[in-house]
C-alpha cells in the first residue's frame, strides 16, 4: 500500500517536474527574445537623431498615405467611370426606344384623324339611313378620335417626362464623374509636390547635423569674426547655418529662432523616445527578474525531488 502511494506520488512529481521543465524552457526562450528586443531598443536609442532623418521619415509616411489615398481614389474613379459608361449605354438604348415609339405614335395620329371624315360620306351615300343614325355615327367617330388623341397625348407626355428624367440622371452622373476627375487631378498634383519634396531631401543625404563639427556656436562666435563652416564628405554643413553666418542681424535672429524651435522639437521627440524606452527597459528588467526567480524555484524543486 505504501509502495503504491509512493509510486503514485513519484508519478505526480515526475509529471509536475516535466511540466516545470517545459515551463522553464518556455521562459528561457521568452527571456532570450526579450533580451534581443532590449538590445535592439538600446541600439536604436544610441543612434543619433538628426533633423534630416526626422523630416525624411515624416515625408515618407506622408507619401505612403497619399499613395494609398490616390490608389483608392483611382479605383473609385474607375468604378464610377464604368458605371457611367453602362448607364450611358442604357440611356441611349432607352432614348432610341422612346424615339421609335414617338415616331410610331406620330405616324398613327393622321390616320386616326382621317377616320371620321371617311365614315361620314359612307353613311350619307346610303339613301336608307336616317339623319339620326348619321348623327350618332358622327358623334361616336368624334368620341373615338378624341379618346385616341387624348391617349396619344398622355402617352407622349409620359414618354417625354421619362426622357427628361433620364437626361437629368445622366447630367447628375456626368457632374459626379467630373467632380471625381477634378479630385483625382488634385490628388495627383499633391502627390507630385510631395514627391518633389522627398526627392529634395533625398538629394541632401550628404548633409550632416545642423551644428558645425568643431566646437559650439558660442565658441565660434567668440573666436571668429567670419565663421567658415567645414565641408567634409558625409558631414557637410546645413544650408541654414551658412545663411545665419552670412546674413544681417535681423536675418540671423530669425534663423536662430527657427533653428532653436527645430532643435527644441527634436529634443522633445528624443526625450519622449527615451521615456518610452526607459519604461520598456524597466518592464523587461522586471520580467527578467521574475523569470530568474521562477527558474531558481524550479531548480530547487527539482533538486528536492531528486533527493526524495
Coordinates of C-alpha atoms in Angstrom, one line a residue:
X1 CA 0.0 0.0 0.0
X2 CA 2.8 2.4 0.9
X3 CA 4.7 1.5 -2.2
X4 CA 1.6 2.2 -4.3
X5 CA 1.1 5.6 -2.8
X6 CA 4.8 6.4 -3.2
X7 CA 4.7 5.3 -6.8
X8 CA 1.7 7.4 -7.5
X9 CA 3.3 10.4 -5.7
X10 CA 6.5 9.9 -7.7
X11 CA 4.5 9.8 -10.9
X12 CA 2.7 13.0 -10.0
X13 CA 6.0 14.7 -9.1
X14 CA 7.6 13.5 -12.3
X15 CA 4.7 14.9 -14.3
X16 CA 5.0 18.2 -12.4
X17 CA 8.7 18.2 -13.0
X18 CA 8.3 17.7 -16.7
X19 CA 5.7 20.5 -16.8
X20 CA 8.0 22.7 -14.8
X21 CA 10.9 21.9 -17.1
X22 CA 8.8 22.8 -20.2
X23 CA 7.7 26.0 -18.5
X24 CA 11.3 26.9 -17.6
X25 CA 12.3 26.3 -21.2
X26 CA 9.5 28.5 -22.5
X27 CA 10.5 31.2 -20.0
X28 CA 14.1 30.9 -21.2
X29 CA 13.1 31.3 -24.8
X30 CA 10.9 34.3 -23.9
X31 CA 13.9 35.7 -21.9
X32 CA 16.1 35.4 -24.9
X33 CA 13.6 37.2 -27.1
X34 CA 13.2 40.0 -24.6
X35 CA 17.0 40.3 -24.4
X36 CA 17.1 40.6 -28.2
X37 CA 14.4 43.2 -28.1
X38 CA 16.2 45.1 -25.4
X39 CA 19.4 45.0 -27.4
X40 CA 17.6 46.4 -30.5
X41 CA 16.0 49.1 -28.4
X42 CA 19.4 50.1 -27.0
X43 CA 20.9 50.2 -30.4
X44 CA 18.0 52.4 -31.7
X45 CA 18.4 54.7 -28.6
X46 CA 22.1 55.0 -29.3
X47 CA 21.6 56.2 -32.9
X48 CA 22.0 60.0 -33.4
X49 CA 18.7 61.7 -34.3
X50 CA 19.1 64.3 -37.0
X51 CA 16.6 66.8 -38.3
X52 CA 17.0 65.4 -41.8
X53 CA 16.1 61.9 -40.8
X54 CA 13.1 63.0 -38.9
X55 CA 11.9 65.1 -41.8
X56 CA 12.6 62.3 -44.3
X57 CA 10.6 59.8 -42.2
X58 CA 7.8 62.3 -41.9
X59 CA 7.6 62.9 -45.6
X60 CA 8.0 59.2 -46.4
X61 CA 4.9 58.5 -44.2
X62 CA 3.0 61.3 -45.9
X63 CA 4.0 60.0 -49.3
X64 CA 2.8 56.5 -48.4
X65 CA -0.5 57.8 -47.1
X66 CA -1.0 60.0 -50.3
X67 CA -0.2 57.0 -52.5
X68 CA -2.8 54.8 -50.7
X69 CA -5.4 57.6 -51.0
X70 CA -4.6 58.1 -54.7
X71 CA -4.9 54.4 -55.3
X72 CA -8.3 54.3 -53.6
X73 CA -9.5 57.3 -55.5
X74 CA -8.3 55.8 -58.8
X75 CA -10.2 52.6 -58.1
X76 CA -13.3 54.5 -57.1
X77 CA -12.9 56.7 -60.2
X78 CA -12.6 53.7 -62.5
X79 CA -15.6 52.1 -60.9
X80 CA -17.7 55.2 -61.3
X81 CA -16.5 55.6 -64.9
X82 CA -17.6 52.0 -65.7
X83 CA -20.9 52.6 -64.1
X84 CA -21.3 55.9 -66.0
X85 CA -20.5 54.1 -69.3
X86 CA -23.0 51.4 -68.6
X87 CA -25.6 53.9 -67.6
X88 CA -24.9 55.9 -70.7
X89 CA -25.4 52.8 -72.9
X90 CA -28.7 52.1 -71.1
X91 CA -29.9 55.6 -71.5
X92 CA -29.0 55.6 -75.2
X93 CA -31.0 52.4 -75.7
X94 CA -33.9 53.9 -73.8
X95 CA -33.8 57.1 -75.9
X96 CA -33.8 55.1 -79.1
X97 CA -36.8 53.1 -78.0
X98 CA -38.6 56.3 -76.9
X99 CA -37.9 57.9 -80.3
X100 CA -39.1 54.9 -82.2
X101 CA -42.4 54.8 -80.1
X102 CA -42.9 58.5 -80.5
X103 CA -42.4 58.3 -84.3
X104 CA -44.9 55.4 -84.4
X105 CA -47.4 57.5 -82.5
X106 CA -46.9 60.4 -84.8
X107 CA -47.5 58.1 -87.9
X108 CA -50.7 56.7 -86.5
X109 CA -52.1 60.1 -85.5
X110 CA -53.0 61.3 -89.0
X111 CA -54.8 58.0 -89.9
X112 CA -56.9 58.2 -86.8
X113 CA -57.8 61.8 -87.6
X114 CA -58.9 61.0 -91.1
X115 CA -61.1 58.1 -90.0
X116 CA -64.1 60.3 -89.1
X117 CA -64.4 62.2 -92.4
X118 CA -64.2 58.9 -94.3
X119 CA -67.1 57.4 -92.5
X120 CA -69.3 60.4 -92.9
X121 CA -69.6 60.2 -96.7
X122 CA -70.1 56.5 -96.5
X123 CA -73.2 57.0 -94.3
X124 CA -74.5 59.8 -96.5
X125 CA -74.2 57.7 -99.6
X126 CA -76.7 55.1 -98.2
X127 CA -80.2 56.5 -99.0
X128 CA -82.0 54.3 -96.5
X129 CA -80.0 55.7 -93.4
X130 CA -81.8 58.3 -91.4
X131 CA -80.4 61.5 -90.1
X132 CA -80.4 60.2 -86.5
X133 CA -78.1 57.3 -87.4
X134 CA -75.8 59.6 -89.3
X135 CA -75.6 62.0 -86.3
X136 CA -74.9 59.1 -83.9
X137 CA -72.2 57.6 -86.1
X138 CA -70.5 61.0 -86.5
X139 CA -70.7 61.5 -82.7
X140 CA -69.2 58.1 -82.0
X141 CA -66.5 58.7 -84.5
X142 CA -65.6 62.0 -82.9
X143 CA -65.6 60.4 -79.5
X144 CA -63.3 57.6 -80.6
X145 CA -61.0 60.1 -82.3
X146 CA -60.8 62.4 -79.3
X147 CA -60.2 59.4 -76.9
X148 CA -57.4 58.1 -79.2
X149 CA -55.9 61.6 -79.4
X150 CA -56.0 62.0 -75.6
X151 CA -54.3 58.6 -75.1
X152 CA -51.6 59.6 -77.6
X153 CA -51.1 62.9 -75.9
X154 CA -50.9 61.4 -72.5
X155 CA -48.5 58.6 -73.7
X156 CA -46.3 61.1 -75.5
X157 CA -46.3 63.3 -72.3
X158 CA -45.3 60.3 -70.2
X159 CA -42.5 59.3 -72.6
X160 CA -41.3 62.9 -72.7
X161 CA -41.2 63.0 -68.8
X162 CA -39.4 59.7 -68.8
X163 CA -36.9 61.0 -71.3
X164 CA -36.3 64.2 -69.3
X165 CA -35.8 62.1 -66.1
X166 CA -33.2 60.0 -67.9
X167 CA -31.5 63.2 -69.1
X168 CA -31.4 64.5 -65.5
X169 CA -29.9 61.3 -64.2
X170 CA -27.3 61.4 -67.0
X171 CA -26.4 65.0 -66.1
X172 CA -26.0 64.1 -62.4
X173 CA -23.7 61.2 -63.3
X174 CA -21.7 63.4 -65.6
X175 CA -21.3 66.0 -62.8
X176 CA -20.2 63.3 -60.4
X177 CA -17.6 61.9 -62.8
X178 CA -16.3 65.5 -63.4
X179 CA -16.0 66.0 -59.7
X180 CA -14.1 62.7 -59.3
X181 CA -11.8 63.6 -62.1
X182 CA -11.1 67.0 -60.5
X183 CA -10.4 65.4 -57.2
X184 CA -8.1 62.8 -58.7
X185 CA -6.2 65.6 -60.5
X186 CA -5.8 67.5 -57.2
X187 CA -4.5 64.3 -55.6
X188 CA -2.0 63.8 -58.4
X189 CA -0.8 67.4 -58.0
X190 CA -0.4 67.0 -54.2
X191 CA 1.4 63.7 -54.8
X192 CA 3.8 65.4 -57.3
X193 CA 4.5 68.1 -54.7
X194 CA 5.2 65.5 -52.0
X195 CA 7.4 63.6 -54.4
X196 CA 9.4 66.7 -55.2
X197 CA 9.9 67.4 -51.5
X198 CA 11.0 63.8 -50.8
X199 CA 13.5 64.0 -53.8
X200 CA 14.8 67.3 -52.4
X201 CA 15.5 65.7 -49.1
X202 CA 16.9 62.5 -50.7
X203 CA 19.4 64.6 -52.7
X204 CA 20.6 66.1 -49.4
X205 CA 21.7 62.8 -47.9
X206 CA 25.2 64.2 -47.8
X207 CA 24.2 66.8 -45.3
X208 CA 25.0 66.1 -41.6
X209 CA 23.9 67.7 -38.3
X210 CA 22.8 71.3 -38.0
X211 CA 25.7 72.2 -35.8
X212 CA 29.3 72.6 -37.1
X213 CA 31.7 69.8 -36.3
X214 CA 34.2 71.9 -34.3
X215 CA 33.0 73.4 -31.0
X216 CA 29.8 75.1 -30.2
X217 CA 28.2 78.3 -31.6
X218 CA 29.3 80.4 -28.7
X219 CA 32.9 79.4 -29.1
X220 CA 32.8 80.0 -32.8
X221 CA 31.2 83.5 -32.3
X222 CA 33.9 84.3 -29.7
X223 CA 36.9 83.2 -31.7
X224 CA 36.0 84.0 -35.3
X225 CA 34.7 87.2 -36.9
X226 CA 33.5 85.3 -40.0
X227 CA 32.8 81.6 -39.4
X228 CA 33.7 79.3 -42.2
X229 CA 31.8 76.1 -41.8
X230 CA 33.9 73.0 -42.6
X231 CA 32.7 70.9 -45.6
X232 CA 33.6 67.3 -45.2
X233 CA 32.2 64.3 -47.0
X234 CA 29.2 62.8 -45.3
X235 CA 29.3 65.7 -42.8
X236 CA 28.7 68.9 -44.7
X237 CA 27.0 71.8 -43.0
X238 CA 23.4 72.6 -43.3
X239 CA 22.4 75.5 -45.6
X240 CA 20.5 77.2 -42.8
X241 CA 23.7 77.7 -40.8
X242 CA 25.5 79.2 -43.7
X243 CA 22.7 81.7 -44.2
X244 CA 22.9 82.5 -40.5
X245 CA 26.5 83.4 -40.6
X246 CA 26.3 85.4 -43.8
X247 CA 23.0 87.3 -43.4
X248 CA 22.2 90.5 -41.4
X249 CA 21.4 90.8 -37.7
X250 CA 17.7 90.6 -38.2
X251 CA 18.1 87.6 -40.5
X252 CA 20.4 85.9 -38.0
X253 CA 17.8 86.4 -35.3
X254 CA 15.1 84.9 -37.4
X255 CA 17.3 81.9 -38.4
X256 CA 18.4 81.4 -34.8
X257 CA 14.8 81.4 -33.7
X258 CA 13.9 78.8 -36.4
X259 CA 16.9 76.6 -35.5
X260 CA 16.0 76.9 -31.8
X261 CA 12.4 75.8 -32.5
X262 CA 13.6 72.9 -34.6
X263 CA 16.1 71.7 -32.1
X264 CA 13.5 72.0 -29.3
X265 CA 11.1 69.8 -31.3
X266 CA 13.9 67.3 -31.9
X267 CA 14.8 67.4 -28.2
X268 CA 11.2 66.8 -27.2
X269 CA 10.9 63.9 -29.5
X270 CA 14.2 62.4 -28.2
X271 CA 13.0 62.9 -24.6
X272 CA 9.7 61.2 -25.4
X273 CA 11.5 58.3 -27.0
X274 CA 13.9 58.0 -24.1
X275 CA 10.9 57.9 -21.6
X276 CA 9.2 55.1 -23.7
X277 CA 12.5 53.2 -23.9
X278 CA 13.1 53.6 -20.2
X279 CA 9.7 52.2 -19.4
X280 CA 10.3 49.3 -21.8
X281 CA 13.7 48.6 -20.1
X282 CA 12.1 48.7 -16.7
X283 CA 9.4 46.2 -17.8
X284 CA 12.0 43.9 -19.4
X285 CA 14.1 44.1 -16.2
X286 CA 11.1 43.2 -14.1
X287 CA 10.2 40.3 -16.4
X288 CA 13.8 39.1 -16.3
X289 CA 13.9 39.2 -12.5
X290 CA 10.6 37.3 -12.3
X291 CA 11.8 34.6 -14.7
X292 CA 15.1 34.2 -12.9
X293 CA 13.3 33.8 -9.6
X294 CA 10.9 31.2 -11.1
X295 CA 13.9 29.4 -12.6
X296 CA 15.6 29.2 -9.2
X297 CA 12.4 27.9 -7.6
X298 CA 12.1 25.2 -10.3
X299 CA 15.7 24.2 -9.9
X300 CA 15.2 23.9 -6.1
X301 CA 12.1 21.8 -6.5
X302 CA 13.9 19.6 -9.0
X303 CA 16.8 19.1 -6.5
X304 CA 14.3 18.2 -3.7
X305 CA 12.5 15.7 -5.9
X306 CA 15.8 14.0 -6.8
X307 CA 16.8 13.9 -3.1
X308 CA 13.5 12.2 -2.2

